[in-house]
Short mmCIF file of C-alpha atoms and ligand atoms in Angstrom, two decimals:
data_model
loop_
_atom_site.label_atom_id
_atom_site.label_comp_id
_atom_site.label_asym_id
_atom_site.label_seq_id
_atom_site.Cartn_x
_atom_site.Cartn_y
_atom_site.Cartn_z
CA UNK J 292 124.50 169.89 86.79
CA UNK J 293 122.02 168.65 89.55
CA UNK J 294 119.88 165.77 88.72
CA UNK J 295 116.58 166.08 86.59
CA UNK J 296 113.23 165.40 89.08
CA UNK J 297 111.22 162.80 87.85
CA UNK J 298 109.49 161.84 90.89
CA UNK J 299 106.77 163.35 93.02
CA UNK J 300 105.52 161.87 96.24
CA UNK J 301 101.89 162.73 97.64
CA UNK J 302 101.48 161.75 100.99
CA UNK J 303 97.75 160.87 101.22
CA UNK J 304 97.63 158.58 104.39
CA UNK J 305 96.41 160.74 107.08
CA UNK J 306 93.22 160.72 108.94
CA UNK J 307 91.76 164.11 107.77
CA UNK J 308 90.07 164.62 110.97
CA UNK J 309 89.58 168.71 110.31
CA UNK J 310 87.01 167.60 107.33
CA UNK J 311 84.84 165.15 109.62
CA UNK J 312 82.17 163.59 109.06
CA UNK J 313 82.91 163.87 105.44
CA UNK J 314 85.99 162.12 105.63
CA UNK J 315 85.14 159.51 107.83
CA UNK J 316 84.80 157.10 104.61
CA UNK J 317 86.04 159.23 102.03
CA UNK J 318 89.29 160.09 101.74
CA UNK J 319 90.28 163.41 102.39
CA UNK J 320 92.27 163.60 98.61
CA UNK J 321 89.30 162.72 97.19
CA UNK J 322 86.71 165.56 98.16
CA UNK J 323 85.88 167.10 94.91
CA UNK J 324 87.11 170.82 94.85
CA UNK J 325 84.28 171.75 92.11
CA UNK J 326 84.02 168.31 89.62
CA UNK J 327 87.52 167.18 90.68
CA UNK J 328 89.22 165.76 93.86
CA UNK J 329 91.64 167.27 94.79
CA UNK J 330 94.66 164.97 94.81
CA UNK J 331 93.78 165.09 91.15
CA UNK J 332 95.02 168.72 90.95
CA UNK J 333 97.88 167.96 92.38
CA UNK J 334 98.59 165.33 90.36
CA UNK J 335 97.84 167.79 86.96
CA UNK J 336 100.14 170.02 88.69
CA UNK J 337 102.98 167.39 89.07
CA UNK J 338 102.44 166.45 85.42
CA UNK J 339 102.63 169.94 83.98
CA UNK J 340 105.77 170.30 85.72
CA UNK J 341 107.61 167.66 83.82
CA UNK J 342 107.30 164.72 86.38
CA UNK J 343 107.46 161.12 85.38
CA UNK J 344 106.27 158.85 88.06
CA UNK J 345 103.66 160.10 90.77
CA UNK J 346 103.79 157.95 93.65
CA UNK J 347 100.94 158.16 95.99
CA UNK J 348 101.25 157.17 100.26
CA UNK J 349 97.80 155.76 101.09
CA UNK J 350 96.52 154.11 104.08
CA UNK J 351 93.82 151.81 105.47
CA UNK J 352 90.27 152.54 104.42
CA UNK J 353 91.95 155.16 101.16
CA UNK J 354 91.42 152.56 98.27
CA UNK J 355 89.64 155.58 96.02
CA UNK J 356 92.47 157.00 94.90
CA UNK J 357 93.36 154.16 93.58
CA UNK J 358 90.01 152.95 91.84
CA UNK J 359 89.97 156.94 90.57
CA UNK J 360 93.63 156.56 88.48
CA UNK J 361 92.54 153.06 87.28
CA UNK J 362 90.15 152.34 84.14
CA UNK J 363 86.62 152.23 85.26
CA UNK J 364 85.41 149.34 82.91
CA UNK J 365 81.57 149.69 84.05
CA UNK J 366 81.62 152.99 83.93
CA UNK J 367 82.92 153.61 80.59
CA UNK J 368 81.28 150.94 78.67
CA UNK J 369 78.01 152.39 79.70
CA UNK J 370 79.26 155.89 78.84
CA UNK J 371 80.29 154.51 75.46
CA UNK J 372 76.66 152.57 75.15
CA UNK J 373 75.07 155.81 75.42
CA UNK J 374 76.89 157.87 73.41
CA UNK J 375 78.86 160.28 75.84
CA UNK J 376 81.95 160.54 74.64
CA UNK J 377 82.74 163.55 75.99
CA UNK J 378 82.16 161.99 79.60
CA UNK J 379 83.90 158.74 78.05
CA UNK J 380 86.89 160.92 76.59
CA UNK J 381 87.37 162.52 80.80
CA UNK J 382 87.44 159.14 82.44
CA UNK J 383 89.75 157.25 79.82
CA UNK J 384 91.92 160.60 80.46
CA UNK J 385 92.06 159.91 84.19
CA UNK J 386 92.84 156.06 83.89
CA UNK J 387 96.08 157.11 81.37
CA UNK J 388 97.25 160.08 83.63
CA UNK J 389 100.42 159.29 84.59
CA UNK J 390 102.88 156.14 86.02
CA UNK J 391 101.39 156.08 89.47
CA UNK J 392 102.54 153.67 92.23
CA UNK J 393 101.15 152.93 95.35
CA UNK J 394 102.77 152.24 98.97
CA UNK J 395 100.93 152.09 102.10
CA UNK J 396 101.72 153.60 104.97
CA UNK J 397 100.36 151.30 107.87
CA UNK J 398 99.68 153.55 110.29
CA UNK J 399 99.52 157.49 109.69
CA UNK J 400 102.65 158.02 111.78
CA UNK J 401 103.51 161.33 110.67
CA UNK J 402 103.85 163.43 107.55
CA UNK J 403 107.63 162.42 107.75
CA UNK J 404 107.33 158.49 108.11
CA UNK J 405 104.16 159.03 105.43
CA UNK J 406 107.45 160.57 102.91
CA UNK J 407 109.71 157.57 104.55
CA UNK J 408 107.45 154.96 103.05
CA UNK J 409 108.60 156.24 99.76
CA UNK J 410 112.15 155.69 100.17
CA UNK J 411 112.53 152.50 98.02
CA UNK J 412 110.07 153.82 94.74
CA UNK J 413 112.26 157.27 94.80
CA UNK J 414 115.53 155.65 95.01
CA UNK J 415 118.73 157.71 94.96
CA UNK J 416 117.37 160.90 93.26
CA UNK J 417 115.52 164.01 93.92
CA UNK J 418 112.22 164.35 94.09
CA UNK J 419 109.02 166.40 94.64
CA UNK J 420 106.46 166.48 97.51
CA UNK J 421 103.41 167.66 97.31
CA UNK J 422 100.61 167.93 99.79
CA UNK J 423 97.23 167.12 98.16
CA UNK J 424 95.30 169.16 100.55
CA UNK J 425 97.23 172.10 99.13
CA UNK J 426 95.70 173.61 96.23
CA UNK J 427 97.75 175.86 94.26
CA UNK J 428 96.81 177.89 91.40
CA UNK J 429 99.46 178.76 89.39
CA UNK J 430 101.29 179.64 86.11
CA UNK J 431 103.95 178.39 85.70
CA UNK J 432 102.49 175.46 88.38
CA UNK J 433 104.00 175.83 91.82
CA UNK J 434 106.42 172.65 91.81
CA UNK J 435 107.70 173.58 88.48
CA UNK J 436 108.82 176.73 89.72
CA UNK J 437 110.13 174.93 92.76
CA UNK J 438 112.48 172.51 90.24
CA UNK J 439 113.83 175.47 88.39
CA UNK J 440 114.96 176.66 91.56
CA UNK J 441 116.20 173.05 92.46
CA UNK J 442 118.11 173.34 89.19
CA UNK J 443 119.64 176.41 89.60
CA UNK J 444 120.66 176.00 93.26
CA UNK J 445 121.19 172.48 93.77
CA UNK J 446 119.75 172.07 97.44
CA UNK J 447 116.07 171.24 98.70
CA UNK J 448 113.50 173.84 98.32
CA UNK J 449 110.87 174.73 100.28
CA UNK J 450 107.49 176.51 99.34
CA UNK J 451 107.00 179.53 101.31
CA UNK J 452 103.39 182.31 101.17
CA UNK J 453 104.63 185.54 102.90
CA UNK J 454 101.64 186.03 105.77
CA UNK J 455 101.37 189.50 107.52
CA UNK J 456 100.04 189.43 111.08
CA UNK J 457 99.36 186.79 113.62
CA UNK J 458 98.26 184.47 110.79
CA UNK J 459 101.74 183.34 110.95
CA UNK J 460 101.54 181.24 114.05
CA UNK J 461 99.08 178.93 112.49
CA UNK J 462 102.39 177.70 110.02
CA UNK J 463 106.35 176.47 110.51
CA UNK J 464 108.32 179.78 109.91
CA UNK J 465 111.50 180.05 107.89
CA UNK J 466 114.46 181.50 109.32
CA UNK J 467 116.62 182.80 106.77
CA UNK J 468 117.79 185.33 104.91
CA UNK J 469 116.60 186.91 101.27
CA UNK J 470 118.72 186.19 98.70
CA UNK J 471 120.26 188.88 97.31
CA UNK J 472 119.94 188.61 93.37
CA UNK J 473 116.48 186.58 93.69
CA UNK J 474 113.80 188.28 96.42
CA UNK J 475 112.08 185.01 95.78
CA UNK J 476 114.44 182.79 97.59
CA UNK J 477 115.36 182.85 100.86
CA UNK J 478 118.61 181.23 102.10
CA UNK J 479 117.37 179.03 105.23
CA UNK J 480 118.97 178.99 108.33
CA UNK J 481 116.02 176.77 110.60
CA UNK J 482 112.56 176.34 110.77
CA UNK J 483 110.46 177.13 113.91
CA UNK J 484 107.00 175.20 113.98
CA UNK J 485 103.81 177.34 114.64
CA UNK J 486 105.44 180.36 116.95
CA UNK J 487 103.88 182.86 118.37
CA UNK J 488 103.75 185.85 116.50
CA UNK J 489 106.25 187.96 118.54
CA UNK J 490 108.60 184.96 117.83
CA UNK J 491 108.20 184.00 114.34
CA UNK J 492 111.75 184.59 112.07
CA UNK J 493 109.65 185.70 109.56
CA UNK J 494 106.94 186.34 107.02
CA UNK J 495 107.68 183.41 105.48
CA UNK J 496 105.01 180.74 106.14
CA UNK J 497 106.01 176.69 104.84
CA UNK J 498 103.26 175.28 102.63
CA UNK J 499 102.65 172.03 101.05
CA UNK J 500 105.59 171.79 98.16
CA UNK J 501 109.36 170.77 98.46
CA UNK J 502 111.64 169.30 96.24
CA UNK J 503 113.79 167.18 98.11
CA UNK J 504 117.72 165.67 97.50
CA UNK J 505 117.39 161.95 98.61
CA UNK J 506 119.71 162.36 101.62
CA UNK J 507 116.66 163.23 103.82
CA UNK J 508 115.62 159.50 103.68
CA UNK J 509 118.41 158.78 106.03
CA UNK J 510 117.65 161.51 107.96
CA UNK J 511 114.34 160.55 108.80
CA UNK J 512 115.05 157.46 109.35
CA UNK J 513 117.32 158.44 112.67
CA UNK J 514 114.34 161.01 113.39
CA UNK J 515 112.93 160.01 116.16
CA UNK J 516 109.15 160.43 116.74
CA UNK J 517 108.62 164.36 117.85
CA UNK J 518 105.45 166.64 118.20
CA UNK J 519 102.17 163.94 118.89
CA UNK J 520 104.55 160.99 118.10
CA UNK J 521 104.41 161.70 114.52
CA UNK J 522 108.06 161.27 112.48
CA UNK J 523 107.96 165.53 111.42
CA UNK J 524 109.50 166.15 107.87
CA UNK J 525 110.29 169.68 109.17
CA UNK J 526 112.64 167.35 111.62
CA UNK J 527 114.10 165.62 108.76
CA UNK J 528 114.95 168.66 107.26
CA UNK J 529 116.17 170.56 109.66
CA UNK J 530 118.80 167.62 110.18
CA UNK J 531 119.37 167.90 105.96
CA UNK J 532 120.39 171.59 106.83
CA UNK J 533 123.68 170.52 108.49
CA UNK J 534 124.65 168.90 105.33
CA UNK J 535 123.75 170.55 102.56
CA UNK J 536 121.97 173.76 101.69
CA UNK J 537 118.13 174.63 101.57
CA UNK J 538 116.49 177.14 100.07
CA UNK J 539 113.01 178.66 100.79
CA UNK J 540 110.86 180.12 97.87
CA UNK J 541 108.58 182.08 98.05
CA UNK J 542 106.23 180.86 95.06
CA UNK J 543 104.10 182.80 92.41
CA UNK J 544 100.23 181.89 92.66
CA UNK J 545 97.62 181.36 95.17
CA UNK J 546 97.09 178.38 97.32
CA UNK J 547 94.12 177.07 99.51
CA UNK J 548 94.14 175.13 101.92
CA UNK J 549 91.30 172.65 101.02
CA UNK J 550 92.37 170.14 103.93
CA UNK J 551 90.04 172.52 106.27
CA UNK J 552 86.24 173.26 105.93
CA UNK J 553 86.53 176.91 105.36
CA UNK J 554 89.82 176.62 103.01
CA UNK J 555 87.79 174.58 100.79
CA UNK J 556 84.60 176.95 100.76
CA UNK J 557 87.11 179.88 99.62
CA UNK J 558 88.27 177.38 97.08
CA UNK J 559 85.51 176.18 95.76
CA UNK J 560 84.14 179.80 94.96
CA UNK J 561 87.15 180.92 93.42
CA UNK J 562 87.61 177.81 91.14
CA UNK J 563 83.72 178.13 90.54
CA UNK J 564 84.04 181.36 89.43
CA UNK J 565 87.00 180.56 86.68
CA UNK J 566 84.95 177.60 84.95
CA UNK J 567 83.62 179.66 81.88
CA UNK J 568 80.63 177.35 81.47
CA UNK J 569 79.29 178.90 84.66
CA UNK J 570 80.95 181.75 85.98
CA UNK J 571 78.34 184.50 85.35
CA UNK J 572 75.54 182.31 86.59
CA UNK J 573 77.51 181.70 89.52
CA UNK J 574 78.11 185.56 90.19
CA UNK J 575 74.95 186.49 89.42
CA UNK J 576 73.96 183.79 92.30
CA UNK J 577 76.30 185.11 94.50
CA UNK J 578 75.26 188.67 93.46
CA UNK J 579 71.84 188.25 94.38
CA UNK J 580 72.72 187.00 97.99
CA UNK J 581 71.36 189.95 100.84
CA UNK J 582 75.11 189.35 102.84
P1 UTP D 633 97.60 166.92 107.41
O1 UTP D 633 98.02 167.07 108.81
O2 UTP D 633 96.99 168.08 106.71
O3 UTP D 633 96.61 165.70 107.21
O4 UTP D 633 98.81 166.35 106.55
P2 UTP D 633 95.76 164.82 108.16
O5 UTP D 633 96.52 164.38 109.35
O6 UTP D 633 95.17 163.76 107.28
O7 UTP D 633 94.59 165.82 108.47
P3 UTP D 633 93.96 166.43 109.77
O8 UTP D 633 94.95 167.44 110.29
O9 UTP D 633 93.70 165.28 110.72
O10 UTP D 633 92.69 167.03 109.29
C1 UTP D 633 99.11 166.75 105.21
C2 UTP D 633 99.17 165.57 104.27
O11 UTP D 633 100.00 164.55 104.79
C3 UTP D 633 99.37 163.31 104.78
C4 UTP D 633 97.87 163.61 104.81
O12 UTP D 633 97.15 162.56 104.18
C5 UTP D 633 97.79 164.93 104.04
O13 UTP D 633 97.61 164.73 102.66
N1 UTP D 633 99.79 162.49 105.95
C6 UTP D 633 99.74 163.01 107.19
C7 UTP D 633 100.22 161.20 105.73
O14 UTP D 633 100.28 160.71 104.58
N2 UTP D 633 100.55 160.42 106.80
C8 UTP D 633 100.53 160.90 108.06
O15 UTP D 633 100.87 160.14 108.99
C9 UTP D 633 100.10 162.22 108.26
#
């Protein structure tokens, strides 16, 4: 029986250069997708999945993520003063989310060294990653299908979107093969990072989700410093796959990719267009638009 995940890991220390000059002082997690930022859908998602303790890599210059989690004493006295208690009720809400702890990542040395910084909070245990500039939109949520797989399987999983076309080159590919009693999962073999279309082992593009067996730790910690002299994770696990197995899945839902300007426009229409307290006004506006 493989060991229940309780812990999910957001890496949230990069730069977010693609979103300049919004994200010059905000955070990149914290661009609102609609009303919300989006590390906070992640974080939903992580919750609705059974997870216990988020913890969330920050960096220099990042501190509102961690003023959005905590309470907001200013903000909801005077909500309170005035009567909104719906308002009130949202932020209170927030402030008891989840256990959430906080590491820093010093300098944003790669998307594997940002998971590294984790290492002593996760301890000697599976656990989930999830990339906040990945919004998924899913039912069951993404990482919870992810863990069932986990549970079933008992190696690392990796979330995979099947992309037709060229497309493909813009993601790391997953060589393997399809299972064959679950189309879903593929058995994988090796990872090739953005090829070129001609070259790419599959359909099988490597988004933002992974549940993880604790062994990668000491992986990346031999990694040395690849691509841009970033630690890769896709290095760490590519050194996990001589040990043990790892499976790719290809998940149920729809994700956006609301780390880049247009990603987030597609986004923020969609999600628009689900919120029933505007929906038809919002088609209507869109409606009337001469495209
Ligand atoms: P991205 O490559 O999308 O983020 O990494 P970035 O580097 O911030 O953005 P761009 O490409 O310059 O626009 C995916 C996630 O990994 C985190 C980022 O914060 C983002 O949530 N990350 C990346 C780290 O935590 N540390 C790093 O060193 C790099």
């Amino acid at each position: 029986m493989s060991k229940p995940v309780r812990k999910a890991v957001f890496p949230a220390g990069g730069l977010g250069t693609r979103f300049l000059p919004a994200t010059k002082v905000i955070p990149k997690e914290m661009l609102a997708l609609v009303d919300k930022p989006i590390l906070q859908y992640g974080v939903e998602e992580a919750i609705a999945s059974g997870i216990e303790h988020i913890i969330i890599v920050t960096g220099r210059g990042k501190g509102a993520m961690e003023d959005h989690f905590d309470i907001s004493y200013e903000l909801d006295a005077t909500l309170e003063r005035k009567g909104k208690k719906e308002l009130l009720e949202l932020s209170r809400k927030i402030s008891s989310m989840a256990r959430i702890s906080y590491i820093r990542q010093k300098e944003p040395l790669g998307l594997g060294h940002a998971v590294l910084c984790a290492k002593d909070l996760v301890g000697d245990e599976p656990f989930a990653v999830l990339l906040p500039d990945d919004v998924i939109d899913a039912n069951p949520p993404c990482i919870k299908q992810m863990i069932d797989v986990y549970q079933e399987r008992g190696g690392s999983v990796l979330a995979t979107m099947t992309i037709e076309g060229p497309g493909i080159s813009a993601y790391g590919v997953l060589d393997g093969k399809q299972d064959a009693s679950n189309p879903r999962i593929y058995n994988c073999a090796g990872m090739v990072e953005k090829p070129k279309f001609e070259e790419a082992p599959s359909k099988q593009a490597i988004i933002g989700r992974y549940v993880l067996t604790p062994r990668v730790f000491e992986l990346l910690e031999k990694t040395t410093p690849g691509a841009g002299g970033e630690i890769q994770l896709t290095d760490g696990i590519l050194a996990l796959l001589k040990h043990e197995k790892v499976f790719g899945y290809t998940f149920e839902g729809k994700r956006y990719d609301a780390g880049d300007k247009f990603g987030m426009l597609q986004a923020t229409v969609e999600f628009a267009l689900k919120r029933p307290e505007f929906a038809e006004k919002f088609k209507e506006y869109l409606k009337g638009l001469s495209l």
